Every structure is written in C-alpha cells, then in structure tokens.
Tab-separated table of C-alpha atoms in Angstrom:
chain	number	residue	atom	x	y	z
G	902	MET	CA	-0.083	0.039	0.265
G	903	ASN	CA	1.399	3.603	-0.805
G	904	ILE	CA	1.016	6.938	0.674
G	905	ARG	CA	-1.671	7.683	-2.207
G	906	ASN	CA	-3.961	5.159	-0.761
G	907	LEU	CA	-3.644	5.583	2.616
G	908	ARG	CA	-4.119	8.807	2.520
G	909	LYS	CA	-6.971	8.436	-0.072
G	910	ASN	CA	-9.060	5.499	2.383
G	911	LYS	CA	-8.014	8.034	4.578
G	912	GLU	CA	-9.328	11.515	3.546
G	913	GLU	CA	-12.317	8.664	2.628
G	914	SER	CA	-13.473	7.382	6.231
G	915	LEU	CA	-13.462	11.069	7.069
G	916	THR	CA	-16.284	12.043	4.328
G	917	PRO	CA	-19.141	11.649	6.001
G	918	ALA	CA	-21.490	9.306	5.138
G	919	PRO	CA	-24.803	10.279	2.612
G	920	ALA	CA	-28.167	9.600	4.421
G	921	GLU	CA	-29.443	6.215	3.258
G	922	GLU	CA	-31.776	6.644	0.169
G	923	LYS	CA	-34.310	3.950	-0.911
G	924	GLN	CA	-36.607	3.149	-3.364
G	925	TYR	CA	-40.146	3.708	-3.140
G	926	LEU	CA	-43.351	3.250	-5.772
G	927	THR	CA	-45.652	6.006	-4.629
G	928	PHE	CA	-49.504	4.980	-5.822
G	929	THR	CA	-52.840	7.369	-5.195
G	930	LEU	CA	-55.961	6.500	-3.224
G	931	ASN	CA	-58.871	9.004	-2.926
G	932	GLN	CA	-56.702	12.373	-4.347
G	933	GLU	CA	-53.421	10.795	-1.986
G	934	ILE	CA	-50.812	10.080	-2.337
G	935	PHE	CA	-48.690	6.620	-0.546
G	936	ALA	CA	-45.835	5.312	-1.038
G	937	VAL	CA	-44.613	1.807	-0.368
G	938	ILE	CA	-40.494	0.372	-0.513
G	939	ILE	CA	-39.598	-1.405	-3.392
G	940	HIS	CA	-38.522	-4.387	-2.135
G	941	ASN	CA	-41.602	-5.554	-1.722
G	942	ILE	CA	-43.757	-5.516	-5.108
G	943	LYS	CA	-44.006	-8.304	-6.431
G	944	GLU	CA	-45.763	-7.114	-9.839
G	945	ILE	CA	-47.559	-4.590	-10.969
G	946	ILE	CA	-51.321	-5.702	-13.069
G	947	GLU	CA	-53.839	-3.048	-15.097
G	948	TYR	CA	-56.781	-3.989	-13.632
G	949	ALA	CA	-58.874	-6.588	-15.406
G	950	GLY	CA	-61.954	-7.131	-12.608
G	951	VAL	CA	-62.087	-10.166	-9.882
G	952	THR	CA	-64.037	-12.420	-8.929
G	953	GLU	CA	-66.006	-11.730	-5.641
G	954	VAL	CA	-66.400	-14.306	-2.444
G	955	PRO	CA	-69.102	-14.255	-0.613
G	956	LEU	CA	-69.817	-13.831	3.087
G	957	MET	CA	-66.370	-11.658	3.079
G	958	PRO	CA	-64.914	-8.110	5.104
G	959	GLN	CA	-65.969	-5.410	2.957
G	960	PHE	CA	-62.076	-4.285	2.100
G	961	MET	CA	-62.295	-8.025	0.793
G	962	HIS	CA	-62.115	-7.058	-2.596
G	963	GLY	CA	-61.825	-10.112	-4.249
G	964	VAL	CA	-59.294	-12.787	-5.764
G	965	ILE	CA	-58.006	-12.786	-8.967
G	966	ASN	CA	-55.334	-15.723	-10.695
G	967	MET	CA	-51.812	-14.565	-11.057
G	968	ARG	CA	-50.829	-17.993	-12.599
G	969	GLY	CA	-52.921	-20.811	-11.601
G	970	ALA	CA	-52.188	-18.958	-7.935
G	971	VAL	CA	-54.572	-17.667	-5.964
G	972	VAL	CA	-53.556	-13.724	-4.958
G	973	PRO	CA	-57.012	-11.914	-2.876
G	974	VAL	CA	-57.263	-8.291	-3.618
G	975	ILE	CA	-57.699	-6.126	-0.876
G	976	ASP	CA	-59.781	-2.287	-1.647
G	977	LEU	CA	-56.706	-0.211	0.268
G	978	ALA	CA	-59.702	2.322	-0.166
G	979	VAL	CA	-61.994	0.601	2.264
G	980	ARG	CA	-59.080	-1.228	4.220
G	981	PHE	CA	-58.211	2.999	5.852
G	982	GLY	CA	-61.761	4.142	6.460
G	983	LYS	CA	-62.403	5.888	2.751
G	984	GLY	CA	-65.760	4.054	1.523
G	985	SER	CA	-64.858	2.265	-1.967
G	986	SER	CA	-62.461	3.087	-4.449
G	987	LYS	CA	-63.824	3.696	-7.694
G	988	ILE	CA	-63.028	1.771	-10.736
G	989	GLY	CA	-61.090	4.027	-13.157
G	990	ARG	CA	-58.790	3.513	-16.556
G	991	ARG	CA	-55.802	3.824	-14.389
G	992	SER	CA	-56.837	2.119	-11.477
G	993	CYS	CA	-54.350	-1.114	-11.312
G	994	VAL	CA	-53.866	-3.912	-8.907
G	995	VAL	CA	-50.104	-3.604	-6.768
G	996	ILE	CA	-48.973	-6.580	-5.839
G	997	LEU	CA	-46.687	-7.179	-2.790
G	998	GLU	CA	-45.298	-9.714	-1.074
G	999	VAL	CA	-46.661	-9.196	2.980
G	1000	PHE	CA	-44.266	-11.246	5.641
G	1001	PHE	CA	-46.922	-13.808	7.154
G	1002	ALA	CA	-46.894	-16.663	9.557
G	1003	GLU	CA	-43.123	-17.315	8.574
G	1004	GLU	CA	-43.103	-17.254	5.359
G	1005	TYR	CA	-43.855	-14.229	3.110
G	1006	HIS	CA	-46.985	-14.252	0.834
G	1007	ASP	CA	-48.812	-12.736	-1.699
G	1008	ILE	CA	-51.862	-10.384	-1.805
G	1009	GLY	CA	-53.276	-7.419	-3.503
G	1010	VAL	CA	-54.093	-3.869	-3.314
G	1011	LEU	CA	-56.589	-1.465	-5.212
G	1012	VAL	CA	-55.583	0.927	-6.524
G	1013	ASP	CA	-56.467	4.617	-8.329
G	1014	SER	CA	-53.707	4.891	-10.397
G	1015	VAL	CA	-48.981	4.002	-10.007
G	1016	ASN	CA	-47.916	7.136	-9.795
G	1017	GLU	CA	-43.197	6.983	-9.970
G	1018	VAL	CA	-40.853	4.656	-8.471
G	1019	ILE	CA	-38.621	7.750	-6.125
G	1020	GLU	CA	-36.075	7.708	-3.937
G	1021	ILE	CA	-36.284	9.101	-0.362
G	1022	PRO	CA	-33.156	10.204	1.552
G	1023	ALA	CA	-33.676	8.708	5.400
G	1024	SER	CA	-33.260	12.181	6.360
G	1025	ARG	CA	-36.052	13.230	4.107
G	1026	ILE	CA	-38.596	10.414	6.876
G	1027	GLU	CA	-40.051	11.901	9.886
G	1028	PRO	CA	-42.241	9.249	12.418
G	1029	PRO	CA	-45.478	8.499	12.387
G	1030	PRO	CA	-47.014	10.693	13.869
G	1031	GLU	CA	-49.647	10.097	16.838
G	1032	PHE	CA	-53.081	11.198	16.332
G	1033	GLY	CA	-54.885	13.337	13.300
G	1034	ALA	CA	-53.685	11.125	11.131
G	1035	LYS	CA	-56.433	9.993	7.897
G	1036	VAL	CA	-55.219	6.265	7.874
G	1037	ARG	CA	-54.629	4.192	11.376
G	1038	SER	CA	-51.120	5.301	13.483
G	1039	GLU	CA	-49.676	1.780	13.136
G	1040	PHE	CA	-50.472	1.309	8.742
G	1041	ILE	CA	-47.548	4.129	8.413
G	1042	ALA	CA	-43.982	3.169	8.419
G	1043	GLY	CA	-42.965	7.097	8.064
G	1044	ILE	CA	-44.556	10.328	6.173
G	1045	GLY	CA	-42.288	11.451	3.287
G	1046	SER	CA	-41.509	14.820	2.251
G	1047	ILE	CA	-40.284	15.205	-1.162
G	1048	ASN	CA	-41.196	18.561	-3.929
G	1049	ASP	CA	-42.436	20.422	-0.758
G	1050	LYS	CA	-45.532	16.994	-0.881
G	1051	PHE	CA	-45.751	14.627	2.373
G	1052	VAL	CA	-45.983	11.231	0.708
G	1053	ILE	CA	-47.255	8.443	3.198
G	1054	ILE	CA	-45.354	5.275	3.653
G	1055	LEU	CA	-47.145	2.141	4.247
G	1056	ASP	CA	-45.687	0.076	6.343
G	1057	VAL	CA	-47.061	-3.541	4.469
G	1058	ASN	CA	-46.976	-6.205	7.030
G	1059	HIS	CA	-49.506	-3.616	9.814
G	1060	ALA	CA	-51.578	-2.209	6.641
G	1061	LEU	CA	-51.925	-5.485	5.267
G	1062	SER	CA	-52.054	-7.818	8.235
G	1063	LEU	CA	-52.329	-11.186	6.905
G	1064	GLY	CA	-53.290	-11.982	11.145
G	1065	GLU	CA	-56.033	-8.687	12.139
G	1066	MET	CA	-57.907	-9.374	9.182
G	1067	ALA	CA	-58.081	-13.395	8.853
G	1068	ASP	CA	-59.263	-12.403	12.224
G	1069	LEU	CA	-61.645	-9.949	10.560
G	1070	VAL	CA	-62.999	-11.962	7.978
G	1071	ASP	CA	-64.057	-15.157	11.225
G	1072	GLU	CA	-65.774	-12.723	12.316
G	1073	ASN	CA	-68.253	-11.724	9.228
G	1074	VAL	CA	-68.693	-15.032	8.435
G	1075	ASN	CA	-69.775	-15.614	12.195
G	1076	LEU	CA	-72.040	-13.263	12.355
G	1077	SER	CA	-73.740	-13.878	9.502
G	1078	LEU	CA	-73.830	-18.051	10.348
G	1079	GLU	CA	-75.569	-16.103	12.938
G	1080	HIS	CA	-78.335	-13.382	10.966
G	1081	HIS	CA	-78.545	-16.794	8.739
G	1082	ALA	CA	-79.214	-18.896	12.529
G	1083	ASN	CA	-81.877	-15.920	13.862
G	1084	SER	CA	-83.522	-15.947	10.374
G	1085	ASP	CA	-84.400	-19.394	10.547
G	1086	SER	CA	-85.253	-19.756	14.218
G	1087	ARG	CA	-88.421	-17.565	13.725
G	1088	GLU	CA	-88.933	-18.977	10.431
G	1089	ILE	CA	-90.125	-21.840	11.839
G	1090	GLN	CA	-92.204	-20.570	14.517
C-alpha cells in the first residue's frame, strides 16, 4: 500500500456517509399519495376485474388468478376507512409480498393509479404521527417529504396484516351465520 492510497482511504473514512436513500413506488388513493418500499412489490397489473368471494368483509375486493395462484385483492380505500375505490382507467392492482407466519404471501391491493418510483433519503422521512393521520398510525412506516409534498409511507406488514384480516373475515362469517340462524328460528316459530 502506498502513501497515496493511505491518504485516499483516510479521506474516505472522514467523509460523512450520504443519507441512506431507498426507492419507493408511489400511488394515488382517494387523491392522496402513498408509497411502498420497492422491495415489497412483486408486480403491478392493470385492473381487469376480480372474482368476488361471499361472506368476506367489505375491504376484501375479491381474488384474482395470477399464473395459477389465487391472490386476494384488498381495497385499500375501504381498509383505510375511506369508502370503496372507484374503478377508473388508471386503476391497478399492486401485488405485494407480505410476511406472515414465517413466510411471504402475495396480496394484491387496489389503487386508483400508480405514479412513479422515487428515492427518498432517510433524512426526509419523519416518524408516523401519533394522532391526526387519516390512516391508522400503525399502518404508517413514516411520512416522506418530496418537493414540498408529503407522502405517506405504508408499513405493508401492518396495513395488510394477514392475522388481523383473517380475524375480521372470521368475525364477518360468524355474524353472517348468526344472522341466518336467527332468521331460520323466526321462520320456524
């Protein structure tokens, strides 16, 4: 190793590391911009309809066949308490990989439109607000600031928690069964 290399290595070690930038896919939902870290995204497909599944909660838009696999499609607008999405010509299904029970699962999310992939430096991301957000705070990984606009960065493993959604499906099925049992008992009397 010569002197020039030593000097260069010393200068490099004194130079502060640039703020870590990560890539995010941005999309629109009810005129708000959301982002998902790119490594969670498996595919983006044009919305071409779904097969509805009976006795599912309202946020469960349906299922699609993706190369022989059944993939549930979640209406994020409903999941976030904003009413049903309005299907338009730019509507897409973003296929995300969600970690649950020690493995990854494919989940589709219905969005109004996909915008672009952007890089957001860690220094431009604030922690999720404890209150006042239009989305449950545990669904938010952070709030990014890009060109004087805020982008809600989703925590997909919480926003699309398969455990929580399975509990909601079970609750919905049980309520439906109770309703039918009560209706049947009234008819008998």
